[in-house]
Coordinates of C-alpha atoms and ligand atoms in Angstrom, one line a residue:
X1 CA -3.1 -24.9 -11.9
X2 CA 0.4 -25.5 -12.8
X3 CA 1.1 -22.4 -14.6
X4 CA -0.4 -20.4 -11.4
X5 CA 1.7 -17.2 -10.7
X6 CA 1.3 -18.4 -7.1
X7 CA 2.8 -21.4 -7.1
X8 CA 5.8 -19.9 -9.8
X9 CA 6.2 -17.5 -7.2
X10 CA 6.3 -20.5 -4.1
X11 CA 8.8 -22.2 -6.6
X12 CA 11.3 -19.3 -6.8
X13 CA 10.9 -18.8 -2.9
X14 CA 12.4 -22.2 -2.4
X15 CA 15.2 -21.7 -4.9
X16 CA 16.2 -18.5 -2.9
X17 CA 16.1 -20.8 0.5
X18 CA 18.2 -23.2 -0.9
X19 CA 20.8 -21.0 -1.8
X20 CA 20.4 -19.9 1.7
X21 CA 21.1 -23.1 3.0
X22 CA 17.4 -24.4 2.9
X23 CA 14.5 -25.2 5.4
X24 CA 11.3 -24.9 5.5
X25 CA 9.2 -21.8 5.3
X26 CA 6.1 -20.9 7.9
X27 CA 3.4 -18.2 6.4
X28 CA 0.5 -17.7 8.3
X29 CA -2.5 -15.6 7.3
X30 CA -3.8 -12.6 8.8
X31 CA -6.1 -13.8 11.9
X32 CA -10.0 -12.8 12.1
X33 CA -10.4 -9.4 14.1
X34 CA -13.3 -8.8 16.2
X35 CA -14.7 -4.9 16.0
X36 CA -17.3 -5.7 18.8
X37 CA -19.7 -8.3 20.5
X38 CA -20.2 -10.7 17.7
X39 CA -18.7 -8.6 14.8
X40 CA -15.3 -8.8 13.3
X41 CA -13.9 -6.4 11.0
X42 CA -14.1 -7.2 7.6
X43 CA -11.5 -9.8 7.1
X44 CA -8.6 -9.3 5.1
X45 CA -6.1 -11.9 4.5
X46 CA -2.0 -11.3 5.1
X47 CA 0.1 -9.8 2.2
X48 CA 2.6 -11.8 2.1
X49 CA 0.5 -15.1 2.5
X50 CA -1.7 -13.8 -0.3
X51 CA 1.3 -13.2 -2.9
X52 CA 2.2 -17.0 -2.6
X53 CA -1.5 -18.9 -2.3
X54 CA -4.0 -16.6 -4.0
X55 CA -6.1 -18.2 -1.0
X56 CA -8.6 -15.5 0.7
X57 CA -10.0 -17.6 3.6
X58 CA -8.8 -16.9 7.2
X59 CA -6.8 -19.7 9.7
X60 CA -5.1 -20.6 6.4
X61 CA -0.9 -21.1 6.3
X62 CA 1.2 -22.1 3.5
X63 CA 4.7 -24.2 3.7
X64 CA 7.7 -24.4 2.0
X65 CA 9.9 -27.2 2.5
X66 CA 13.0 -26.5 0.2
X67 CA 14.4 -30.3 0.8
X68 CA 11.3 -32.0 -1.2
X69 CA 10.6 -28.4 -3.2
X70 CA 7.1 -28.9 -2.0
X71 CA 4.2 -26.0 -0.8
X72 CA 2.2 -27.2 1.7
X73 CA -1.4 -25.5 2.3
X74 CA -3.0 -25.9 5.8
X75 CA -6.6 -24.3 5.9
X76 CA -10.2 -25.0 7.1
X77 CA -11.6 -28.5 6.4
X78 CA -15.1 -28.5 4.9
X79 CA -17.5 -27.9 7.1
X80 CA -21.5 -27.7 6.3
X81 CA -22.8 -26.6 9.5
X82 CA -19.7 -23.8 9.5
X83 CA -21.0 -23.2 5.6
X84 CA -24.4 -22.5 6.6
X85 CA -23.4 -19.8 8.6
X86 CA -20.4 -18.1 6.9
X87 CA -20.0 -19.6 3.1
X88 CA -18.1 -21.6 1.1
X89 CA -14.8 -23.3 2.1
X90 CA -12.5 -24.9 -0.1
X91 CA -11.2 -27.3 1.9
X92 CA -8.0 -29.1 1.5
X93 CA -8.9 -31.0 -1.3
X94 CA -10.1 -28.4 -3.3
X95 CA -7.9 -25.7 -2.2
X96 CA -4.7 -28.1 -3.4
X97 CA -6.3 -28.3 -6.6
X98 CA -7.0 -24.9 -7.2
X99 CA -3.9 -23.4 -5.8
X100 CA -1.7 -25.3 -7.3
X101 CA -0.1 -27.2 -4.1
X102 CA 1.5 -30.1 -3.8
X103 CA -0.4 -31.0 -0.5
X104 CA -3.0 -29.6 1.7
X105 CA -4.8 -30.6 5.1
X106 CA -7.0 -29.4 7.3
X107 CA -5.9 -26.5 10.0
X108 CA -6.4 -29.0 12.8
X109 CA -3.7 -31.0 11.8
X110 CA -1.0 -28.5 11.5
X111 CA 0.4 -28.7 15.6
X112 CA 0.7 -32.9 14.3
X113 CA 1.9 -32.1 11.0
X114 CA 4.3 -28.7 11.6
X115 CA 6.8 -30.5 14.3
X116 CA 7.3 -33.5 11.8
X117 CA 8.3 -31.0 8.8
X118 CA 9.9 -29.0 11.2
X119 CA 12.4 -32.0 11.7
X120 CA 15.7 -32.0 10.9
X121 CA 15.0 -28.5 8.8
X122 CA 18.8 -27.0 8.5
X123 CA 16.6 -23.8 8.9
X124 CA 13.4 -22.1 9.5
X125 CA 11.9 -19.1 7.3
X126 CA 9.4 -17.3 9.1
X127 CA 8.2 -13.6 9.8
X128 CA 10.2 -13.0 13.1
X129 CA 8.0 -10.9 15.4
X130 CA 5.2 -9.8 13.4
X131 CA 2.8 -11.4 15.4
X132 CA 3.2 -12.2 19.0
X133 CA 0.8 -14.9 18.4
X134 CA 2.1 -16.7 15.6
X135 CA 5.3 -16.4 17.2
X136 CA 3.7 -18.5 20.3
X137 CA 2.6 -21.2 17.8
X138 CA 6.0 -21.5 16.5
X139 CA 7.8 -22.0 19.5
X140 CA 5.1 -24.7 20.5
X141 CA 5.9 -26.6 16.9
X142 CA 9.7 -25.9 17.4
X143 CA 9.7 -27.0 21.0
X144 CA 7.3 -30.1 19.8
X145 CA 11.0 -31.0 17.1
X146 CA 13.3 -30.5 21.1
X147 CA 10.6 -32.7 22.9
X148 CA 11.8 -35.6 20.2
X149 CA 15.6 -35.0 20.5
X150 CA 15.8 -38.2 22.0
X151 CA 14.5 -40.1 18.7
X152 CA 17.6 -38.5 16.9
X153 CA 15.4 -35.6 15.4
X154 CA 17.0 -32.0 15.6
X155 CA 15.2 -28.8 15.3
X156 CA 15.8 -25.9 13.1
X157 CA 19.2 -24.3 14.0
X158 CA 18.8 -21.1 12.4
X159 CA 16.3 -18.7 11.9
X160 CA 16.1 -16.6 9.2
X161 CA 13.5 -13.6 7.9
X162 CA 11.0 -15.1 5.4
X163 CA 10.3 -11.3 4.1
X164 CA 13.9 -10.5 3.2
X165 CA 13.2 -12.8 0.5
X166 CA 9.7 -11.7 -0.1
X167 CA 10.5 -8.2 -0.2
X168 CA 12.6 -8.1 -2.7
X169 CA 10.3 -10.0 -4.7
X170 CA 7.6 -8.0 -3.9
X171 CA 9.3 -5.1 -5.0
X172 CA 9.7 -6.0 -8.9
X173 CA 5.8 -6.3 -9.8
X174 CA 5.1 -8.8 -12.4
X175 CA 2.4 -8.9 -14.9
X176 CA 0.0 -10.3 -13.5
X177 CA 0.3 -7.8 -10.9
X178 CA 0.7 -4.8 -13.1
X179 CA -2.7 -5.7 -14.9
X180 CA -4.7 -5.5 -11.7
X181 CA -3.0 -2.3 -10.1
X182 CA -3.9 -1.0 -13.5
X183 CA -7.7 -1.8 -12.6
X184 CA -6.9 -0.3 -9.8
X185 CA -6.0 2.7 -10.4
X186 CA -8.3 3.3 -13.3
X187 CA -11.4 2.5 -10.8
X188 CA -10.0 5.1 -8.2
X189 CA -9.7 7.9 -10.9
X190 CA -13.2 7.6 -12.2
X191 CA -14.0 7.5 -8.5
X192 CA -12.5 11.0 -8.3
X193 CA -14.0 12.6 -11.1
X194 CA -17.2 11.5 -9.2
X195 CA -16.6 12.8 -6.3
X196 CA -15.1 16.5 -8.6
X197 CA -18.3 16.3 -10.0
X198 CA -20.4 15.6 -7.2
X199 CA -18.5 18.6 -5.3
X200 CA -21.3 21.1 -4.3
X201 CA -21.2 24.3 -1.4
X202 CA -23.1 23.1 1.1
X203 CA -22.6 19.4 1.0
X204 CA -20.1 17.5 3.4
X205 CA -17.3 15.4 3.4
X206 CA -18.8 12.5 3.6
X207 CA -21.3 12.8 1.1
X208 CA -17.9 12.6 -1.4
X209 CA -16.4 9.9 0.6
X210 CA -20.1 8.2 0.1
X211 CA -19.7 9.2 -4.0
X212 CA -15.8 7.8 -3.5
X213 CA -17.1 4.3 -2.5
X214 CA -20.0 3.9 -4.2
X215 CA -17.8 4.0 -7.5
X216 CA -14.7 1.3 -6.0
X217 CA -17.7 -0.9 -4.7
X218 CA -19.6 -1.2 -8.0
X219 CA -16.4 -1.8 -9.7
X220 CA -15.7 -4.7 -7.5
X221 CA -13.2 -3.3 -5.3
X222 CA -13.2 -5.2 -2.5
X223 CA -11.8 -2.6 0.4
X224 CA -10.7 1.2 0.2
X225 CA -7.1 1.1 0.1
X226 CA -6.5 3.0 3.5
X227 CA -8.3 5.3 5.5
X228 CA -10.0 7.8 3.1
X229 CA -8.9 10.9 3.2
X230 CA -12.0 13.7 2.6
X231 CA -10.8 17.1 3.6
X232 CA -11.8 20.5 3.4
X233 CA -10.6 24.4 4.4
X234 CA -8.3 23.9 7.2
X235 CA -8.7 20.5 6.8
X236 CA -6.7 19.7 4.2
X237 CA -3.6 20.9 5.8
X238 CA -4.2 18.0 8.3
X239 CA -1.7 15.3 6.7
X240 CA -3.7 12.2 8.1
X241 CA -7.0 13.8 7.9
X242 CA -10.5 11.1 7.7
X243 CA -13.4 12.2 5.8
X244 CA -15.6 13.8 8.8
X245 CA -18.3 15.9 8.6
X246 CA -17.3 19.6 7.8
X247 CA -19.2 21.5 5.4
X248 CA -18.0 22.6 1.8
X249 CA -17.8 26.1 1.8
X250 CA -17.6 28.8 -0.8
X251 CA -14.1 29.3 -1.4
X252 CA -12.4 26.6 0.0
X253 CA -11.1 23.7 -1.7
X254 CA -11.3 20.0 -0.9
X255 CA -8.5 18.0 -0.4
X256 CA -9.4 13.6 -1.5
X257 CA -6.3 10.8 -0.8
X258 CA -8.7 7.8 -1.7
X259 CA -8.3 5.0 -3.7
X260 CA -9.3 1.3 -3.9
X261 CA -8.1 -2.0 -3.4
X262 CA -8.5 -4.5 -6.2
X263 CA -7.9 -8.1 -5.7
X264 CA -5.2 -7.8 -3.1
X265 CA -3.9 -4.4 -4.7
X266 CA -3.8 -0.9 -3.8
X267 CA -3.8 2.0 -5.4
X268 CA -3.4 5.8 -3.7
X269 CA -4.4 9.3 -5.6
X270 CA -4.8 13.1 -4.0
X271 CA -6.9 15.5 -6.3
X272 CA -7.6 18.7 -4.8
X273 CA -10.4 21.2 -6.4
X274 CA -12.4 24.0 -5.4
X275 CA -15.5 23.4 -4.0
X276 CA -17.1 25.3 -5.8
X277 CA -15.4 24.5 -8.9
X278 CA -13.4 27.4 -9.7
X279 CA -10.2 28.1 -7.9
X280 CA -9.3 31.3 -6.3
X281 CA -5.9 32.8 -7.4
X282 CA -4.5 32.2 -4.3
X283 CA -5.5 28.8 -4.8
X284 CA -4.5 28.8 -8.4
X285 CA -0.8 29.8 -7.6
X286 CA 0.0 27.5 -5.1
X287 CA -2.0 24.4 -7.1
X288 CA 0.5 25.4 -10.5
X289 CA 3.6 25.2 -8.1
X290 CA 2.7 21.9 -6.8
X291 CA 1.8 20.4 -10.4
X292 CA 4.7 21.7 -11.6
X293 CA 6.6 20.0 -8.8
X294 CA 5.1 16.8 -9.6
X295 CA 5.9 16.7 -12.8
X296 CA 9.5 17.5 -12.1
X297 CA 9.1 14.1 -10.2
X298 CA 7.6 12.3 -12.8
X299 CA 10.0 13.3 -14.8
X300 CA 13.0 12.3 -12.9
X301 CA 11.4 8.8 -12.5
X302 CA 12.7 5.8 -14.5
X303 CA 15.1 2.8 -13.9
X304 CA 18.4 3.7 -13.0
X305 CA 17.8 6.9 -11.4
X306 CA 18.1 6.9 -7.1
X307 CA 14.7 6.7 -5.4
X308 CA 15.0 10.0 -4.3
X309 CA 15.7 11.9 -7.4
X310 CA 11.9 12.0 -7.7
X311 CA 11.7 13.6 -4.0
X312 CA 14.9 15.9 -5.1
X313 CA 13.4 17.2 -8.5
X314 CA 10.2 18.3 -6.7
X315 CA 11.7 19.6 -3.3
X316 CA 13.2 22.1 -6.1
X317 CA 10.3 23.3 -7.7
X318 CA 8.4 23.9 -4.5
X319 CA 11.2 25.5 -2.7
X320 CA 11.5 27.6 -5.5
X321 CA 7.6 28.4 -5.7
X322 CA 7.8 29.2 -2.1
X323 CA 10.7 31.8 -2.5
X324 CA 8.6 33.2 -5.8
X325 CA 5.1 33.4 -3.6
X326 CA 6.9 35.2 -0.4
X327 CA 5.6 31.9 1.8
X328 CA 9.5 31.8 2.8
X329 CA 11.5 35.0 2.6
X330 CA 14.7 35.5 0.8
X331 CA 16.0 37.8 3.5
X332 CA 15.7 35.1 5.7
X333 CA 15.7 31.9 4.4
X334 CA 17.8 33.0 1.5
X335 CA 18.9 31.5 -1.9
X336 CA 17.2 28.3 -3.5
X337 CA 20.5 26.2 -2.4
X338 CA 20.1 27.8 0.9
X339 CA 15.9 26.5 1.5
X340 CA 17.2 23.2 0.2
X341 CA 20.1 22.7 2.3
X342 CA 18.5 23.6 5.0
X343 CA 15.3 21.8 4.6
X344 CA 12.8 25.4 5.3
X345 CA 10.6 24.3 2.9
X346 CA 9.6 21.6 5.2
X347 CA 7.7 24.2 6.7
X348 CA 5.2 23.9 4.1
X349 CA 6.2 20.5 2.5
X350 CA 7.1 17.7 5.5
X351 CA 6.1 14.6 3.6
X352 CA 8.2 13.0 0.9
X353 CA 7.5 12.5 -2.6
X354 CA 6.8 8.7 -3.3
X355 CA 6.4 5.1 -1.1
X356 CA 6.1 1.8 -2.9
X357 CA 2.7 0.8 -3.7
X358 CA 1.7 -2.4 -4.1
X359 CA -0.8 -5.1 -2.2
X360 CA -0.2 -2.7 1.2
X361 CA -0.2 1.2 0.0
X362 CA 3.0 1.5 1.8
X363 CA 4.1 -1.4 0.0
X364 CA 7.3 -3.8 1.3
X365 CA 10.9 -3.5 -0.2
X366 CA 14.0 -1.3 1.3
X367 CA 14.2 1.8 0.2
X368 CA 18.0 2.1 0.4
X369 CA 20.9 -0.7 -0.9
X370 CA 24.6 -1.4 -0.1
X371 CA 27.0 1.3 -1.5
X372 CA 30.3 1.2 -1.6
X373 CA 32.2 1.7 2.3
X374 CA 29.6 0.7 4.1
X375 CA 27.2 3.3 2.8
X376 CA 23.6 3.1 2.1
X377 CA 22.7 5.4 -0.8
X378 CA 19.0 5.5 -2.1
X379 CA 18.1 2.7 -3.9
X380 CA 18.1 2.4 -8.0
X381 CA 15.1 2.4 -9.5
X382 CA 14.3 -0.6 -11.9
X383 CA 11.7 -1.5 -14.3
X384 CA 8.3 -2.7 -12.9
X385 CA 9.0 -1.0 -9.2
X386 CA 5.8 1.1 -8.7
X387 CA 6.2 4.3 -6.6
X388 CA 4.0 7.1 -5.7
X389 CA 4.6 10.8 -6.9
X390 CA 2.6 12.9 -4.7
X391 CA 4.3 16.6 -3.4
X392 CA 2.2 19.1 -1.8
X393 CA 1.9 22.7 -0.1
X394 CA 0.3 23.2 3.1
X395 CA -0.1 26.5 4.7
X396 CA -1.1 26.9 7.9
X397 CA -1.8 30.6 9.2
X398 CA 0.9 32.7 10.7
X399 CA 1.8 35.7 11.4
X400 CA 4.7 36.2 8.9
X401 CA 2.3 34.0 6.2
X402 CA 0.3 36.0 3.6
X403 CA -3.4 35.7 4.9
X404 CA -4.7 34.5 1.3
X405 CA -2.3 31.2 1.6
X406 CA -3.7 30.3 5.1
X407 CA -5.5 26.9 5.5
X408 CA -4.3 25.8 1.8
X409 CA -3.6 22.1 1.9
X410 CA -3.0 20.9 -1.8
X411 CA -1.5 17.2 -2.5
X412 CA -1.3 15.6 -5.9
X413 CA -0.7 12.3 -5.8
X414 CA -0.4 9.4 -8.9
X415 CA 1.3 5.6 -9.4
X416 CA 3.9 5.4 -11.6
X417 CA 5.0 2.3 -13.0
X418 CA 8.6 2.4 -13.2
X419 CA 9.9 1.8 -17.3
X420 CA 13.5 1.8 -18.5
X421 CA 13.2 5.2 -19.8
X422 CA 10.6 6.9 -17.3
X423 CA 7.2 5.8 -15.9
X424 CA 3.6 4.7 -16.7
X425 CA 1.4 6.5 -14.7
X426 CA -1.7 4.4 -13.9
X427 CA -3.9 7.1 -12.4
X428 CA -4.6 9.3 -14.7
X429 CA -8.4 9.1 -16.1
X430 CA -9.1 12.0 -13.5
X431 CA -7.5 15.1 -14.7
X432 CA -4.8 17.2 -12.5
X433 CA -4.4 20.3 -14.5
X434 CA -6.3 23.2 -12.7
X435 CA -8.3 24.5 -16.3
X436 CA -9.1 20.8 -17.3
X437 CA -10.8 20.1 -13.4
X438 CA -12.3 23.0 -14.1
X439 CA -14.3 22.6 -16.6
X440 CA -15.1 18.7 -15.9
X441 CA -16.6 20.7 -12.7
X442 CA -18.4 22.9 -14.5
X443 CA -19.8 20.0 -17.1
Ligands
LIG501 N1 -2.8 7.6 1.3 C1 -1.6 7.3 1.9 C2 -0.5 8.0 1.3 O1 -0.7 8.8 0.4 O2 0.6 7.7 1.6
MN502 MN1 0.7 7.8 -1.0
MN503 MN1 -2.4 8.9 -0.8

């Protein structure tokens, strides 16, 4: 599988070790996670280790040694009475073909095998304190390199962090990539017109969250993305909300932040629509401001703009909305500049506008660069970066609050693919303007 994006991706890995100085690179999978007496979690493999293997099966860790340019898979041997019980295993054998690797051997060989490529390494690459058990393993292997010394072999003499390379990687998505956060996304939005449509008084969260996953799952989505996100009335001014078990009520309007993951890809979209399918002007005034908003951000997204100007351009339009509805008060808060500069529209607004999305929702990658005199301005966007555009308005009740605002929570959220002259948004086969929900509501 030669012309694998995995192993293209392994190959550029070791041409960015070499140029820092070379050695040999240790990525472990996720380990297996137990929920309760004899039941795990449902497994999902490490990010990181995923992007340069395509391999899905647990105790499974890839090597880079950038002195021979080879990647090195150790993972479980075959094993028929272990197959019986828990499926199909590549093996080494199989796995080296289909991954593309220039070697792989069985897991149990890797405290032998580890020490003896860890030799003489100028340095080692490695994920320094993500895990405190990986991190035992690697001491063991390095201190398996000092308990040779003797034989003339030196360990590692550096260490340095695998994911600053990764990251950065990581960041720029490439095709492959942008096809399946396409899928993605697409299966998400028909999830939420299923869920719009599905929206009935009477009903409860989780019969939408139920609607929400029926549609990923018979897509093939593997996982939600994150922790869905079903919430209604005072709910959906809850940031980190679950779907519980609250009744849809007359009146109110429900709050979704669900998506699906796709092959090792997330993607993340908020709708928010009346339960009953027809928004109350209250509703209606403070949904227009935080479209508006959003398209502001969309519209100050493309490569070469800051990461923030998003953030900046819909900030604006909510302050703004919030002056123009009364939720803050010119007297006291005072001019737009003023509710800016000050940040009193965090009141109402205290999340920002976008995270990098890509195989974790809150996807890898620095979100500042170097500037000039030591400074660290927002980074610059560039094409094929995928972001989040998601403002919101949440009103909470208080005395100096108009009572129709209280316990509105609105968020709209989309991914944007970042282009050289704006974005490609790859969410939007569920509609967000208020008439067009509206009416698929009502259909
Ligand atoms: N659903 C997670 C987020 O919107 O950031
Ligand atoms: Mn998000
Ligand atoms: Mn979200």
């Amino acid at each position: 599988m030669s012309d694998s994006p995995y192993r293209a991706r392994r190959e550029r890995v070791i041409e960015q070790m070499r140029k820092a100085g070379g050695g040999v690179a240790i990525l472990p999978t996720a380990p297996e996670v137990p929920r309760n007496r004899d039941s795990d979690y449902p497994y999902r493999h490490d990010s990181y280790f995923y992007y340069l293997s395509g391999f899905t099966e647990p105790e499974a860790v890839v090597v880079l040694d950038s002195r021979t340019g080879h990647s090195i898979l150790f993972c479980r041997a075959k094993n028929e009475e272990r197959e019986i019980w828990d499926g199909y295993r590549f093996g080494p054998d199989a796995a080296r073909e289909t991954f593309g690797f220039d070697a792989a051997y069985p897991i149990d060989e890797i405290d032998t095998r580890l020490p003896q490529l860890l030799a003489d390494a100028p340095a080692l690459f490695y994920a320094l304190g993500a895990s405190a058990q990986q991190d035992r393993q690697v001491r063991h292997w390095l201190n398996a390199v000092r308990a040779q010394s003797r034989t003339g072999v030196s360990a590692p003499s550096a260490a340095r962090d695998i994911r600053g390379i990764l990251d950065e990687m990581r960041l720029i998505k490439d095709s492959t990539e942008l096809d399946i956060m396409a899928r993605a996304g697409k299966i998400s939005a028909d999830a939420h017109v299923r869920a719009m449509k599905a929206s009935r008084v009477g009903l409860r969260e989780y019969h939408l969250e139920a609607e929400l996953l029926y549609e990923f799952r018979r897509n093939g989505s593997q996982f939600p993305a994150y922790g869905s996100i079903v919430a209604t009335g005072a709910n959906a001014t809850v940031l980190h909300y679950r779907a519980g078990d609250a009744e849809l009520r007359d009146g109110d309007l429900v709050l979704i932040d669900a998506a699906c993951e796709l092959d090792g890809y997330a993607s993340d979209i908020t709708r928010t629509f009346p339960a009953n399918g027809k928004f109350t002007s209250a509703q209606r005034e403070l949904y227009d401001i935080v479209l508006a908003s959003q398209q502001a951000a969309i519209d100050a997204t493309r490569a070469g703009a800051r990461f923030d100007a998003p953030h900046e351009a819909a900030v604006r339009v909510l302050a703004q909305g919030m002056l123009d509805t009364g939720l803050l008060k010119r007297d006291t808060a005072g001019s737009l500049d003023d509710v800016i500069a000050n940040k009193a529209y965090s009141r109402f607004y205290m999340h920002r506008t976008g995270h990098w999305i890509g195989m974790d929702v809150h996807d890898c990658g620095e979100y500042r660069e170097d500037g000039p005199n030591g400074e660290r301005p927002w980074r610059t966007l560039a094409a094929n970066m995928v972001t989040t555009i998601e403002p919101g308005i949440y009103v909470r009740p208080g005395q100096d609050v108009d009572e129709r605002y209280w316990n509105i929570g609105i968020r709209i959220e989309d991914d944007a693919v970042v282009t050289a002259d704006g974005c490609t948004l790859l969410t939007r086969d569920v509609p967000v303007d208020a008439d067009e929900i509206e009416a698929l509501m009502r259909g």
